[in-house]
Coordinates of C-alpha atoms in Angstrom, one line a residue:
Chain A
X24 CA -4.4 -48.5 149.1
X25 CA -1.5 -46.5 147.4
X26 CA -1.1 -44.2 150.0
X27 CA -1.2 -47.5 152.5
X28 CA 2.9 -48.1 152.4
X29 CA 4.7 -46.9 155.2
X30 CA 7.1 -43.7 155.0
X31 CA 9.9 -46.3 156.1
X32 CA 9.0 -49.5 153.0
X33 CA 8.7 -45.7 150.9
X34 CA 12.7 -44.7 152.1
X35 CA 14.3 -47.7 151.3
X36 CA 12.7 -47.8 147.8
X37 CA 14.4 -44.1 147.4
X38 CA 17.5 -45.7 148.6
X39 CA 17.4 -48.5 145.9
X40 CA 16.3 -46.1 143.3
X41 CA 19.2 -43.5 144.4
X42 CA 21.8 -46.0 144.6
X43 CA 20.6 -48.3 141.1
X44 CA 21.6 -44.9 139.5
X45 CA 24.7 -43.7 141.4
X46 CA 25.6 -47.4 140.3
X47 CA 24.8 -47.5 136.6
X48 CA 26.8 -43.8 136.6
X49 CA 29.7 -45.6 138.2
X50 CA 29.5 -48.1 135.8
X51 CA 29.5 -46.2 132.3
X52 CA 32.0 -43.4 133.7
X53 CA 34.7 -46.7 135.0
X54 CA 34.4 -47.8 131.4
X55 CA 34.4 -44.9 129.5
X56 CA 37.6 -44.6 131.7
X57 CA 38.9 -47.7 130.6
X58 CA 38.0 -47.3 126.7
X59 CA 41.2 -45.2 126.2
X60 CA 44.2 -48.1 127.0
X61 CA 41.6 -51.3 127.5
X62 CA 45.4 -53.0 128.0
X63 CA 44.8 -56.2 129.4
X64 CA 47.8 -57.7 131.5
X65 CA 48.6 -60.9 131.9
X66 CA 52.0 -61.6 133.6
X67 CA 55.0 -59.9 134.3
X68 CA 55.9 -57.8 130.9
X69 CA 59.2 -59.0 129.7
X70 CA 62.2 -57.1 130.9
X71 CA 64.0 -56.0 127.7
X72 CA 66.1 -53.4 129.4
X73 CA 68.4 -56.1 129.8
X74 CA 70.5 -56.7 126.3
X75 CA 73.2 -59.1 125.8
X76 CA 75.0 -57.1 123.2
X77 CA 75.9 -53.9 122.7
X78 CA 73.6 -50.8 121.4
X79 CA 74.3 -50.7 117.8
X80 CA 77.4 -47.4 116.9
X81 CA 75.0 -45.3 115.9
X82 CA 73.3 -45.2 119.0
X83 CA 76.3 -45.9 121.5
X84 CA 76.5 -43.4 123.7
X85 CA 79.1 -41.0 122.7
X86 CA 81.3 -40.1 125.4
X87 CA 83.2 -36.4 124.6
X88 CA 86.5 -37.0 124.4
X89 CA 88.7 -33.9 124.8
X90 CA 92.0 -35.7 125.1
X91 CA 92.5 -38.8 122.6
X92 CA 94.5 -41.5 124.2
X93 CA 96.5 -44.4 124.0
X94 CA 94.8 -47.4 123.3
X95 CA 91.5 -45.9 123.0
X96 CA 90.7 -48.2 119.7
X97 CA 90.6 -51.4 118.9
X98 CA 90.0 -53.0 115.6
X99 CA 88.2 -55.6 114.0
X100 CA 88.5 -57.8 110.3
X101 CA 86.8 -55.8 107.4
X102 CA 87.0 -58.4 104.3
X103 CA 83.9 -59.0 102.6
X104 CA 84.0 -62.6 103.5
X105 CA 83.6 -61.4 107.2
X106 CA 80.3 -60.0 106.7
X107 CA 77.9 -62.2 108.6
X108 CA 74.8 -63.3 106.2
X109 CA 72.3 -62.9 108.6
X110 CA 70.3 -65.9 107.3
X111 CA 69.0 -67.7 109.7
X112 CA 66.7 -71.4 109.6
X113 CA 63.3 -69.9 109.5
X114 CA 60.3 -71.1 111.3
X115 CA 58.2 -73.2 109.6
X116 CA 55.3 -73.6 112.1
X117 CA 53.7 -73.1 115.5
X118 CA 52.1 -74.7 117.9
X119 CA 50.1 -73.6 120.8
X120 CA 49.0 -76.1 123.5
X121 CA 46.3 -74.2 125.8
X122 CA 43.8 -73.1 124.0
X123 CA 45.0 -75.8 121.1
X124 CA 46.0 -73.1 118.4
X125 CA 49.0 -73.0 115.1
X126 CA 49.7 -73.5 112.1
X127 CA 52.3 -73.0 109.4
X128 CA 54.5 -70.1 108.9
X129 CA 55.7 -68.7 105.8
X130 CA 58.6 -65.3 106.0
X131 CA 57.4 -62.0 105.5
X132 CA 58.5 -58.3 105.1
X133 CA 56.3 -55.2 105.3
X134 CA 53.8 -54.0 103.3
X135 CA 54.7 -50.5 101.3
X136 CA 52.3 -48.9 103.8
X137 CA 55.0 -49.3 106.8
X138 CA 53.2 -52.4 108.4
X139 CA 54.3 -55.8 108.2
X140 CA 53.2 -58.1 105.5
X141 CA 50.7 -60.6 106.7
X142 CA 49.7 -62.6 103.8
X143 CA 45.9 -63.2 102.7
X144 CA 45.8 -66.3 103.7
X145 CA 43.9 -66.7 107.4
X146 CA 45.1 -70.2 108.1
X147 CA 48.7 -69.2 107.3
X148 CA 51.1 -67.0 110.3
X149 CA 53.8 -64.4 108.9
X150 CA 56.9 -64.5 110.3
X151 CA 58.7 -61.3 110.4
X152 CA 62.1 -62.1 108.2
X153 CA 64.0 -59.3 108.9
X154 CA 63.9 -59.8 112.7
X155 CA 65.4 -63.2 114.4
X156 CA 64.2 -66.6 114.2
X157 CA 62.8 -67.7 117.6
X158 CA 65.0 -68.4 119.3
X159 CA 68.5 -66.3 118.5
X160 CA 68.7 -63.1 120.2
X161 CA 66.4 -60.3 119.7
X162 CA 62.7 -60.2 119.3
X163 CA 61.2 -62.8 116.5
X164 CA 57.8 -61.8 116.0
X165 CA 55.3 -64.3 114.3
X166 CA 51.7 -62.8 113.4
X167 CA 48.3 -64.2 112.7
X168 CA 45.2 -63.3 111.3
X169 CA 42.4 -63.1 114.0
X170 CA 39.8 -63.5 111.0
X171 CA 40.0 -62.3 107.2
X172 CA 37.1 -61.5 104.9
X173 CA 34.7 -63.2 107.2
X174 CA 36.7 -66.6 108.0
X175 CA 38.2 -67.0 111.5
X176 CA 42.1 -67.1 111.5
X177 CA 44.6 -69.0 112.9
X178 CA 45.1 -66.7 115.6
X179 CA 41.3 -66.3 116.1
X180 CA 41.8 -67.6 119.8
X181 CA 44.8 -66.0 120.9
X182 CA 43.4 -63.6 123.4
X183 CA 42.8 -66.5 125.1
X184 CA 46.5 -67.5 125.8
X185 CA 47.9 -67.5 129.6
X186 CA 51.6 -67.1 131.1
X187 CA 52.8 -71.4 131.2
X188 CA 51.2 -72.2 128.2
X189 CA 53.6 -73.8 125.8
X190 CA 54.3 -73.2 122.0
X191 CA 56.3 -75.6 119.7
X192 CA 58.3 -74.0 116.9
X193 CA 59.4 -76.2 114.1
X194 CA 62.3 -74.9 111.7
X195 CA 62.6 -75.5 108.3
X196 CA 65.3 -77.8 109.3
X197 CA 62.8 -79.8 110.7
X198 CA 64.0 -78.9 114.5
X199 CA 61.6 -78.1 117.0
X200 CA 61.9 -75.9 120.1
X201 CA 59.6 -75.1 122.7
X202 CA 58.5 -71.6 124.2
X203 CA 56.7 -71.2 127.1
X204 CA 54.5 -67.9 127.5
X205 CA 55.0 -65.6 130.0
X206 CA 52.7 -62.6 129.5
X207 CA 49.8 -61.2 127.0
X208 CA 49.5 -57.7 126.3
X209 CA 46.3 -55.6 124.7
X210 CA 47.3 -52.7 123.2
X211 CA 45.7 -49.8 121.5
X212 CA 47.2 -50.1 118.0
X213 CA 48.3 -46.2 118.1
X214 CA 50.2 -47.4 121.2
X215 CA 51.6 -50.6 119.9
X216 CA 55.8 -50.9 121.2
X217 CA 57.4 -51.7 118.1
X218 CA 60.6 -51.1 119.1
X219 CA 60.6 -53.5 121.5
X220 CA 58.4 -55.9 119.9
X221 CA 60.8 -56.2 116.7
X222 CA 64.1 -55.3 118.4
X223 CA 67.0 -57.0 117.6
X224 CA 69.1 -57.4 120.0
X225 CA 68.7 -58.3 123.8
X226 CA 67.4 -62.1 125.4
X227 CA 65.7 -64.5 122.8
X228 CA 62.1 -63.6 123.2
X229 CA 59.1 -64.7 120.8
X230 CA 56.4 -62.5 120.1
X231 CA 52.8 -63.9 118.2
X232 CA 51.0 -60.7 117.5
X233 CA 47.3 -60.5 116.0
X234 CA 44.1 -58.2 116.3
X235 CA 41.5 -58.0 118.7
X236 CA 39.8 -55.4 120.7
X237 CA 36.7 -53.0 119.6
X238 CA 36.2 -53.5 116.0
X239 CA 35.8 -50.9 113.3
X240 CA 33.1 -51.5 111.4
X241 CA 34.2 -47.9 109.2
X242 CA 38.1 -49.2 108.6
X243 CA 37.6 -52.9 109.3
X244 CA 40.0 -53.0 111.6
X245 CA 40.2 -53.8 114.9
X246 CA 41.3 -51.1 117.6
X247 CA 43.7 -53.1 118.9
X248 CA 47.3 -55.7 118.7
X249 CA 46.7 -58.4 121.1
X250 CA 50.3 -59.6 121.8
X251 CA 51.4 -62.9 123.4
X252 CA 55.1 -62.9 124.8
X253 CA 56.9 -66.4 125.2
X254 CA 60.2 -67.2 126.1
X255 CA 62.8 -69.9 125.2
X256 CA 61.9 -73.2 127.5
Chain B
X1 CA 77.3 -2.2 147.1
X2 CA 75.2 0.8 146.2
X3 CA 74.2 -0.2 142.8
X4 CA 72.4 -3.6 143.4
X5 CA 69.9 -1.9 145.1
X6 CA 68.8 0.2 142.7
X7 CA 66.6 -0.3 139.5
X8 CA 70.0 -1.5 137.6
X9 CA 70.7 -3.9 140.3
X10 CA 67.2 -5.8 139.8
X11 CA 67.9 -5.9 135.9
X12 CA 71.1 -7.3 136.8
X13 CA 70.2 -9.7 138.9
X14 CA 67.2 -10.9 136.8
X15 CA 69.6 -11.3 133.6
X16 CA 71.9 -14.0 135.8
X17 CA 68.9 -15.3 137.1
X18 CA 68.1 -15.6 133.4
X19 CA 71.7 -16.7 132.3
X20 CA 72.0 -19.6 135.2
X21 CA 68.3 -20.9 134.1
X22 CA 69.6 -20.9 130.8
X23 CA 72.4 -23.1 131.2
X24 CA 70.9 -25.2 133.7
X25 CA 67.9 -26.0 130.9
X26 CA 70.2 -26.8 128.3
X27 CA 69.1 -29.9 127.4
X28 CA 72.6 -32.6 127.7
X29 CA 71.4 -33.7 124.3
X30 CA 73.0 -30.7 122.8
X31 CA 76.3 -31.6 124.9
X32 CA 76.0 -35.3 123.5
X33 CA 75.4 -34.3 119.9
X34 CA 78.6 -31.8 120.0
X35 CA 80.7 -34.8 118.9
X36 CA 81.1 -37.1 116.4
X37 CA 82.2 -40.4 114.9
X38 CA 85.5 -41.4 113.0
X39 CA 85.8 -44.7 111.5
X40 CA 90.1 -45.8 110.2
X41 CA 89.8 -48.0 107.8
X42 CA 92.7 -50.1 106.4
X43 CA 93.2 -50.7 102.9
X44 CA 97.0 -50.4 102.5
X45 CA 98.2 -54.0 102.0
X46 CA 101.6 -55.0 103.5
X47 CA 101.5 -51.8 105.8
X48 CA 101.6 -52.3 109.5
X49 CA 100.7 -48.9 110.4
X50 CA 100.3 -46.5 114.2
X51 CA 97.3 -44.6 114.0
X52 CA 97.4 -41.0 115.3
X53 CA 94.5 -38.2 116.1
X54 CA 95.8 -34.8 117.1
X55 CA 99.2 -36.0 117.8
X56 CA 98.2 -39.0 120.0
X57 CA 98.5 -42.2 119.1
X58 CA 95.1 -44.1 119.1
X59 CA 96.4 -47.5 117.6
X60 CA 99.2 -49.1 117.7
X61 CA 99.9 -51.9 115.3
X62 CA 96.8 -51.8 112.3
X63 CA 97.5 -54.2 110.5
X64 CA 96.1 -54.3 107.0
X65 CA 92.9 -54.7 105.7
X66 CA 91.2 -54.3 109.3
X67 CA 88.8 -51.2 110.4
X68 CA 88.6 -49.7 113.5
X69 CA 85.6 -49.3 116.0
X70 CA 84.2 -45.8 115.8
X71 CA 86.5 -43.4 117.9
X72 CA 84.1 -40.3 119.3
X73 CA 85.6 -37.3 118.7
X74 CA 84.5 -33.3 119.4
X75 CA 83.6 -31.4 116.7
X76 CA 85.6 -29.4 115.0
X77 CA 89.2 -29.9 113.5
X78 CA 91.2 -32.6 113.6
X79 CA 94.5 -34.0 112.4
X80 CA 94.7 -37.9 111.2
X81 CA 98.2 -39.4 111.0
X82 CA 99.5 -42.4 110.1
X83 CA 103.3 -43.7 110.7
X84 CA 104.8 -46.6 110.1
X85 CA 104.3 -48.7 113.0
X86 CA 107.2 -48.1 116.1
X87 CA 108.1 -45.2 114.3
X88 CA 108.7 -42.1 116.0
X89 CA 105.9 -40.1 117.1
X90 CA 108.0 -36.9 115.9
X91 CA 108.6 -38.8 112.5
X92 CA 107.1 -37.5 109.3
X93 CA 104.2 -38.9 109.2
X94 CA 103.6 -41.4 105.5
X95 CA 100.2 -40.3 105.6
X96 CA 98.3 -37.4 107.2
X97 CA 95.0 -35.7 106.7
X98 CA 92.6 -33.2 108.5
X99 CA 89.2 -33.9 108.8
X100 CA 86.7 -30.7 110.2
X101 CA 84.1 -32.8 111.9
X102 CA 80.4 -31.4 113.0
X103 CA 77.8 -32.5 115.5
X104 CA 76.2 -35.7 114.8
X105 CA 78.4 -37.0 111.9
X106 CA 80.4 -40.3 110.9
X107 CA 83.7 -40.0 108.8
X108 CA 85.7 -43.2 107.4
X109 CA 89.2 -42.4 107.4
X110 CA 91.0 -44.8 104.9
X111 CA 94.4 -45.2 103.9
X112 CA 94.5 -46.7 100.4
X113 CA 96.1 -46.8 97.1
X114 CA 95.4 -43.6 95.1
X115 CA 95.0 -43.9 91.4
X116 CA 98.7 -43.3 90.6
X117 CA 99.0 -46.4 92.7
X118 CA 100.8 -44.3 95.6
X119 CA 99.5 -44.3 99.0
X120 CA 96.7 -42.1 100.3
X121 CA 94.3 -41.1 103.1
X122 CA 90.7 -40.1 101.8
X123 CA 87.8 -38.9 104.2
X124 CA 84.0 -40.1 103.0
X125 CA 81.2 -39.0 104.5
X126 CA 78.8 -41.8 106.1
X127 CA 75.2 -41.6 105.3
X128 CA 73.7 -43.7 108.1
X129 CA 70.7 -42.2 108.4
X130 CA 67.6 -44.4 108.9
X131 CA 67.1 -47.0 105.7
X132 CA 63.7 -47.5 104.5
X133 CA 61.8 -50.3 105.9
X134 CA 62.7 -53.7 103.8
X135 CA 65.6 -52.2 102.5
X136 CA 69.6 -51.8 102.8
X137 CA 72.3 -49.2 101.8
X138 CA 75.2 -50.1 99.6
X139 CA 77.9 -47.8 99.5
X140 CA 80.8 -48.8 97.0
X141 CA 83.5 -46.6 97.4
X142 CA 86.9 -46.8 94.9
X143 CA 90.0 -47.0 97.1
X144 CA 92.1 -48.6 94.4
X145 CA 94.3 -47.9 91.7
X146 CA 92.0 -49.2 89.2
X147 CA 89.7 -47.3 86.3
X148 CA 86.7 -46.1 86.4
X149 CA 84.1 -49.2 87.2
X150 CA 80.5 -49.6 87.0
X151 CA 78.4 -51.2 90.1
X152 CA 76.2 -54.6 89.5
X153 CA 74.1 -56.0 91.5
X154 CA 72.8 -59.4 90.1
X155 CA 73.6 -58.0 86.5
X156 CA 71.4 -54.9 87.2
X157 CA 73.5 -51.7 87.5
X158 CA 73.0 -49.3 90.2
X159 CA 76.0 -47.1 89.9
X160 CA 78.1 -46.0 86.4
X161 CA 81.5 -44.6 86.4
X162 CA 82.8 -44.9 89.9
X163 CA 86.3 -43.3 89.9
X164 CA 89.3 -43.2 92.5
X165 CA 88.1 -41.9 96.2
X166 CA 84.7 -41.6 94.6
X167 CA 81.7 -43.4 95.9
X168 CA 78.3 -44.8 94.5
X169 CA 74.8 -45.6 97.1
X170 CA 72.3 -46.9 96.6
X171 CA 69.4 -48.5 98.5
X172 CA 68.2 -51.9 97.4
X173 CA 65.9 -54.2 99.0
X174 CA 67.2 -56.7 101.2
X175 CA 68.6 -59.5 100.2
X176 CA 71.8 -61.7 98.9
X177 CA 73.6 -60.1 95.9
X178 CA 75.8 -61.1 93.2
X179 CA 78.2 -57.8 93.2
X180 CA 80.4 -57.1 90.2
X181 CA 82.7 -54.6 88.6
X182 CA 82.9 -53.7 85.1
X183 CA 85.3 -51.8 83.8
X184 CA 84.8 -50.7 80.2
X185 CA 83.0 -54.0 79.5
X186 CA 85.2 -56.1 81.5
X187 CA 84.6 -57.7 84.6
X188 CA 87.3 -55.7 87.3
X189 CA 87.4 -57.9 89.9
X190 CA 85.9 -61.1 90.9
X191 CA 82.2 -61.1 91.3
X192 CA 81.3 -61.5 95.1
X193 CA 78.3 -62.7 97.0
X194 CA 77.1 -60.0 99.3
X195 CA 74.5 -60.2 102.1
X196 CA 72.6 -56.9 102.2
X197 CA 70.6 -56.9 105.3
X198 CA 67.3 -54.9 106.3
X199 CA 68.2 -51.7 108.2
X200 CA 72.2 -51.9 107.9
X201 CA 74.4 -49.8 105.6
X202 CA 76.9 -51.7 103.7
X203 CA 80.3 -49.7 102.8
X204 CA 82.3 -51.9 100.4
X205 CA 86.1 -50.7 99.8
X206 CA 87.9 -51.6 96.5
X207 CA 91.2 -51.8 97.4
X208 CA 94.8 -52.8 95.7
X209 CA 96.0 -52.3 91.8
X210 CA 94.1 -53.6 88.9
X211 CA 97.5 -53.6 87.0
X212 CA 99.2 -56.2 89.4
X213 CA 96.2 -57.6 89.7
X214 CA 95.6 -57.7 92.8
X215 CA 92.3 -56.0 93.8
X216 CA 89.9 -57.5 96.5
X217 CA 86.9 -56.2 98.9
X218 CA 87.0 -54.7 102.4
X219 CA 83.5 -54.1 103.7
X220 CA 82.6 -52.3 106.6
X221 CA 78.8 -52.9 107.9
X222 CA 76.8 -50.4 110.1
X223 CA 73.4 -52.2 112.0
X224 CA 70.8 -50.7 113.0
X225 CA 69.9 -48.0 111.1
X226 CA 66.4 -49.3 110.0
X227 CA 63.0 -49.0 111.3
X228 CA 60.1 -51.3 112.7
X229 CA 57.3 -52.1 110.9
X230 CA 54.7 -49.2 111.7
X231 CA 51.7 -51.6 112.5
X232 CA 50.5 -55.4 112.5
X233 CA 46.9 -55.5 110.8
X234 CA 45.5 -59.0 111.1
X235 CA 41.6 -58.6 111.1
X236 CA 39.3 -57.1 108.6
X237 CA 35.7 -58.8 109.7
X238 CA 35.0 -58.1 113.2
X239 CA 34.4 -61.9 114.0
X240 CA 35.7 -61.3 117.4
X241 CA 33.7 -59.5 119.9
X242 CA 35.0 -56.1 121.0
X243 CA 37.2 -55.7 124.0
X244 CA 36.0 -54.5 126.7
X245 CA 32.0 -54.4 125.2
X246 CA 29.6 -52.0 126.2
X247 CA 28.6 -53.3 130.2
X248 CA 25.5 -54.7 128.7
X249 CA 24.4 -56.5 131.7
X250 CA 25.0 -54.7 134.4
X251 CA 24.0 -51.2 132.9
X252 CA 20.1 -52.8 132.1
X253 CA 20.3 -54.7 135.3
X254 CA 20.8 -51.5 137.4
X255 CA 18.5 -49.6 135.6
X256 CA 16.0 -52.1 135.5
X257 CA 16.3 -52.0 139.1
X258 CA 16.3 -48.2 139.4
X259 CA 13.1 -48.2 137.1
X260 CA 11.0 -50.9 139.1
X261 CA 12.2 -48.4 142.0
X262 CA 11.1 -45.2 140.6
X263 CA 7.4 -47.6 139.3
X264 CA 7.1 -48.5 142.9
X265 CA 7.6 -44.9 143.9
X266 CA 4.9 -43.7 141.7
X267 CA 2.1 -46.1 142.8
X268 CA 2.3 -45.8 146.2
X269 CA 2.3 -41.2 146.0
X270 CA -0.4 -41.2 144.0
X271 CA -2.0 -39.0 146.6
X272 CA 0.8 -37.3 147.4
X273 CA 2.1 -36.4 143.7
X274 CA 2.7 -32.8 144.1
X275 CA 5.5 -34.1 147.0
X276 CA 6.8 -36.5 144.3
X277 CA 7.3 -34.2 141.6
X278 CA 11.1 -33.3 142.3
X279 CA 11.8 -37.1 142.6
X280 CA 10.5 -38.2 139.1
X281 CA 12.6 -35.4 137.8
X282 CA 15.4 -36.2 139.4
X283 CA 15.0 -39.7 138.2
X284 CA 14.6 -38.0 134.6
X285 CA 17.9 -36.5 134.5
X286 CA 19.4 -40.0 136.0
X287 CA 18.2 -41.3 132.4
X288 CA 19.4 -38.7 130.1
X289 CA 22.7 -39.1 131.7
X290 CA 22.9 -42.4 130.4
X291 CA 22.2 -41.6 127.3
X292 CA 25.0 -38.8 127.2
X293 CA 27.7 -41.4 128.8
X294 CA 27.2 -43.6 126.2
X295 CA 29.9 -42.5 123.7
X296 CA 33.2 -39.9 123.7
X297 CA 31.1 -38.2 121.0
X298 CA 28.2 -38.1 123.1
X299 CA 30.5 -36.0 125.9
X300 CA 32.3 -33.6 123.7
X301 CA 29.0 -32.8 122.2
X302 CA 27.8 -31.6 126.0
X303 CA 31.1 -29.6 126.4

C-alpha cells in the first residue's frame, strides 16, 4: 500500500514540501527585514522644506563678505516694549472624528530627562507650550497617552487615523478650528524627527504624537512614536 | 623636462596630487565658519548717527534706540565708526572701536553713555549657544551712566553688582518676569515685565543717566537657540499589540503545510527509506532555520 503512490502524486508532494519552506523562509527573513524601520506611511509626508519666515540669525547662512558696503544693513526697534510675548491662546481640547477619539488638553514642557512632559493622567493630552498653538506657524505638537499603568489612553486608537479625517481644536478662548489629516507616520523612537516635529517656524502644521509599535516588556515602553500630521482646514 | 621623470618627479607629482585633493576635500563648512556676526546696537538717545565698518559706511541714518540685523563679517580685525549722520566720511569719527572677530562668533557693538555720562562704544560678547531645554537666557548688560545695580527677577536676584559696560547671565526657566534694578536698596529704574521665552537669548540694555533720570530698557532678542524635546513617551503597559507582530499565521500555516508534506512523504517511502534519508534531513535543517530566524539575537548568535 505505501509504496502504491505514483513517482508523479510523490513529486508534487516534494514540490509542496520544498516550496512551504522556501515560503516560511521568505516570510521570517521579509520581516526580520522590516523589524529595523516598521515605518508605516500613510499619505504624502508633509513638505516642511517650505518656511514662511526666515531661518533664525544664528543659523542664516552667512555669506563672506570681503568688501562691506553701502546699505548692507538695515535696522529694526530694540525697546523692551517691542519684545513680542510669545503667549499665545492655548488649546484646550481635541477632537478626532474617524475613529471617534479626544479629549482635553492641558500645556506642558519637558520632563528633566530631555522628553516632553506628558502628564499622568491617560484621559488628559499635553500640549507642547513652548512650540505654537495649532494653528500659528510652526509645528504645534499635541501628545497622548496610548495607555498608562494598565488603562487605555486617550490616544489608544490613534494608529488607526487616515489622511481626510478631521480634528476639532478648541482654544481656551472657546474658539474652535478644524484640521484635517493628511499623513500618519511610525517611527522607531531612536529615529523620531524632532526637529521637524517641534519646529517653529514654516506652514501651520498640527502634530498628535503617542506610542505604539513592539512593546517592551523590560523598559515599558513601546519601540515606537506613532505620529499623525494634520493641517489647518 | 628631465626631472619629472625621475624618482623626484613622481614625489613631486604625488605631493600636488596630494595638495589639489586637499583643497578640493576641504569641507565649505570651514569656509562658512571663517566669519562672523556683528550686531550695532543704539543706545545713544538724541544721536542720529552713520554707521561705519572698515571705512565703509554700512548705515546711514540710525536713529536712536534701534539695533541693527546681524552684519556677517570675516574674521579677523575690524574697525567700527560711528559719525554724526551726513557727516563726512573723512570726519573724525565721535565714536570708534576695533573689534578682532573669530570664526563662529556674535559681537554687539553699542554706542552708549559711559559712566562719566560721556558717549562710548563697548563690544560684548554674545553667548548664544544652545539654551537648555525649558529654559531662556537673560543677559543684562549696563550701558548707562548709572551705579552699580543688582538684577531681579520677580524679587529673586540673579545677578549682584552689575557695573558700567559689565554684564550679568543667567538662564531661568521660561516664563513672564517682573525685572527690577536695585541700586543700593533702591529701585534704579522702573520695574518691567519681560517675556523670556524657551530657547531665545534675551540681551537687555540699560541705557541713559540715573542722575537726569532718564534711564529706560533696550532689548535685543536672539530665537532659536534651544533644543527639541529628545523623546515623546506615552505608554508604559503594552495594551496595544506590537507593530508589525511576529507573522503568526502565515509562518504555522506554511509550516503546517510543509509538515503534512514531509508526513505524506514518509508514509508513502516506507520501502524505499534508505532513498528518503537525504529528504527528511533536508526537511530537518528547513526547521532549525526557523528557529534561528526567529530573533536578531538568534542571528548574531550563528555569526
Amino acid at each position: 500500500m505505501s509504496g502504491s503512490r505514483s513517482p508523479l502524486a510523490r513529486r508534487v508532494i516534494w514540490v509542496v514540501l520544498v516550496t512551504a519552506l522556501v515560503a516560511t523562509t521568505v516570510t521570517l527573513v521579509f520581516w526580520q527585514q522590516d523589524r529595523p524601520s516598521p515605518t508605516v506611511e500613510v499619505g504624502a509626508t508633509p513638505d516642511r522644506s517650505r518656511p514662511t519666515s526666515t531661518a533664525p540669525p544664528r543659523t542664516s547662512p552667512s555669506i563672506l563678505v570681503p568688501v562691506v558696503d553701502r546699505d548692507l544693513l538695515d535696522s529694526h526697534p530694540a525697546r523692551l516694549e517691542d519684545l513680542p510675548d510669545g503667549t499665545a491662546v492655548a488649546p484646550v481640547g481635541v477632537r478626532i472624528d474617524r475613529p471617534d477619539i479626544g479629549g482635553s488638553a492641558i500645556a506642558a514642557g519637558v520632563e528633566s530627562s530631555g522628553a516632553m512632559a506628558v502628564g499622568t493622567d491617560p484621559l488628559v493630552l499635553a500640549w507642547y507650550r513652548y512650540g505654537p498653538s495649532p494653528g500659528e506657524e510652526g509645528s504645534s505638537v499635541i501628545a497622548g497617552h496610548v495607555d498608562y499603568n494598565g488603562r487605555p489612553g486617550v490616544f489608544y486608537r490613534l494608529a488607526e487615523v487616515t489622511p481626510g479625517a478631521s480634528v476639532i481644536v478648541t482654544y481656551a478662548d472657546r474658539t474652535e478650528r478644524r484640521f484635517v489629516v493628511v499623513a500618519r507616520r511610525h517611527f522607531p523612537k531612536s529615529d523620531l524627527p524632532v526637529d521637524q516635529i517641534f519646529s517653529r517656524t514654516g506652514r501651520p502644521q498640527l502634530v498628535l504624537i503617542t506610542c505604539g509599535g513592539e512593546f517592551d516588556d523590560a523598559a515599558r515602553s513601546y519601540r515606537e512614536n506613532v505620529v499623525v500630521y494634520a493641517e489647518p482646514a | 623636462m628631465k626631472i619629472c621623470r625621475g624618482p623626484i618627479g613622481i614625489v613631486l607629482a604625488a605631493l600636488m596630487f596630494a595638495a589639489v585633493s586637499a583643497t578640493l576635500s576641504m569641507p565649505s563648512g570651514a569656509q562658512q565658519a571663517q566669519t562672523a556676526q556683528v550686531v550695532v546696537v543704539h543706545g545713544l538717545r538724541g544721536f542720529v548717527a552713520d554707521v561705519y565698518v572698515d571705512s565703509k559706511v554700512v548705515l546711514e541714518a540710525f536713529r536712536p534706540e534701534r539695533v541693527t540685523d546681524p552684519l556677517s563679517l570675516p574674521v579677523g580685525e575690524h574697525l567700527i565708526e560711528v559719525r554724526e549722520a551726513n557727516a563726512p566720511a573723512t570726519a573724525k569719527p565721535a565714536l570708534s572701536t576695533k573689534i578682532v572677530l573669530a570664526a563662529g562668533e556674535r559681537v554687539s557693538a553699542v554706542a552708549h553713555l559711559g559712566s562719566d555720562r560721556k558717549p562710548v562704544l563697548t563690544v560684548f560678547r554674545d553667548n548664544i549657544k544652545p539654551v537648555t531645554r525649558g529654559r531662556s537666557r537673560l543677559v543684562v548688560r549696563d550701558a548707562a551712566a548709572a551705579p552699580a545695580f543688582d538684577v531681579l527677577l520677580d524679587g529673586r536676584a540673579v545677578a549682584r553688582n552689575v557695573t558700567s559696560r559689565g554684564q550679568s547671565e543667567s538662564e531661568v526657566s521660561a516664563n513672564q518676569y517682573k525685572l527690577s534694578l536695585v541700586a543700593a536698596g533702591n529701585d534704579l529704574a522702573p520695574s518691567q515685565n519681560v517675556p523670556l521665552n524657551e530657547g531665545t537669548v534675551n540681551f537687555l540694555y540699560l541705557i541713559g543717566s540715573a542722575s537726569d533720570d532718564s534711564l529706560g530698557w533696550l532689548a535685543n532678542k536672539v530665537d532659536g537657540v534651544g533644543l527639541p524635546p529628545a523623546a515623546v513617551q506615552t505608554g508604559n503597559s503594552g495594551l496595544v499589540g506590537g507593530q508589525p507582530s511576529f507573522p503568526v499565521v502565515p509562518v504555522t500555516s506554511l509550516l503546517g503545510v510543509a509538515l503534512c508534506a514531509g508526513w505524506w512523504l514518509r508514509r508513502s517511502s516506507v520501502a524505499r527509506s534508505a532513498q528518503l534519508e537525504p529528504a527528511l534531513e533536508r526537511s530537518g535543517i528547513g526547521t532549525g532555520s526557523r528557529r534561528q530566524g526567529n530573533g536578531p539575537s538568534g542571528r548574531a548568535r550563528r555569526r
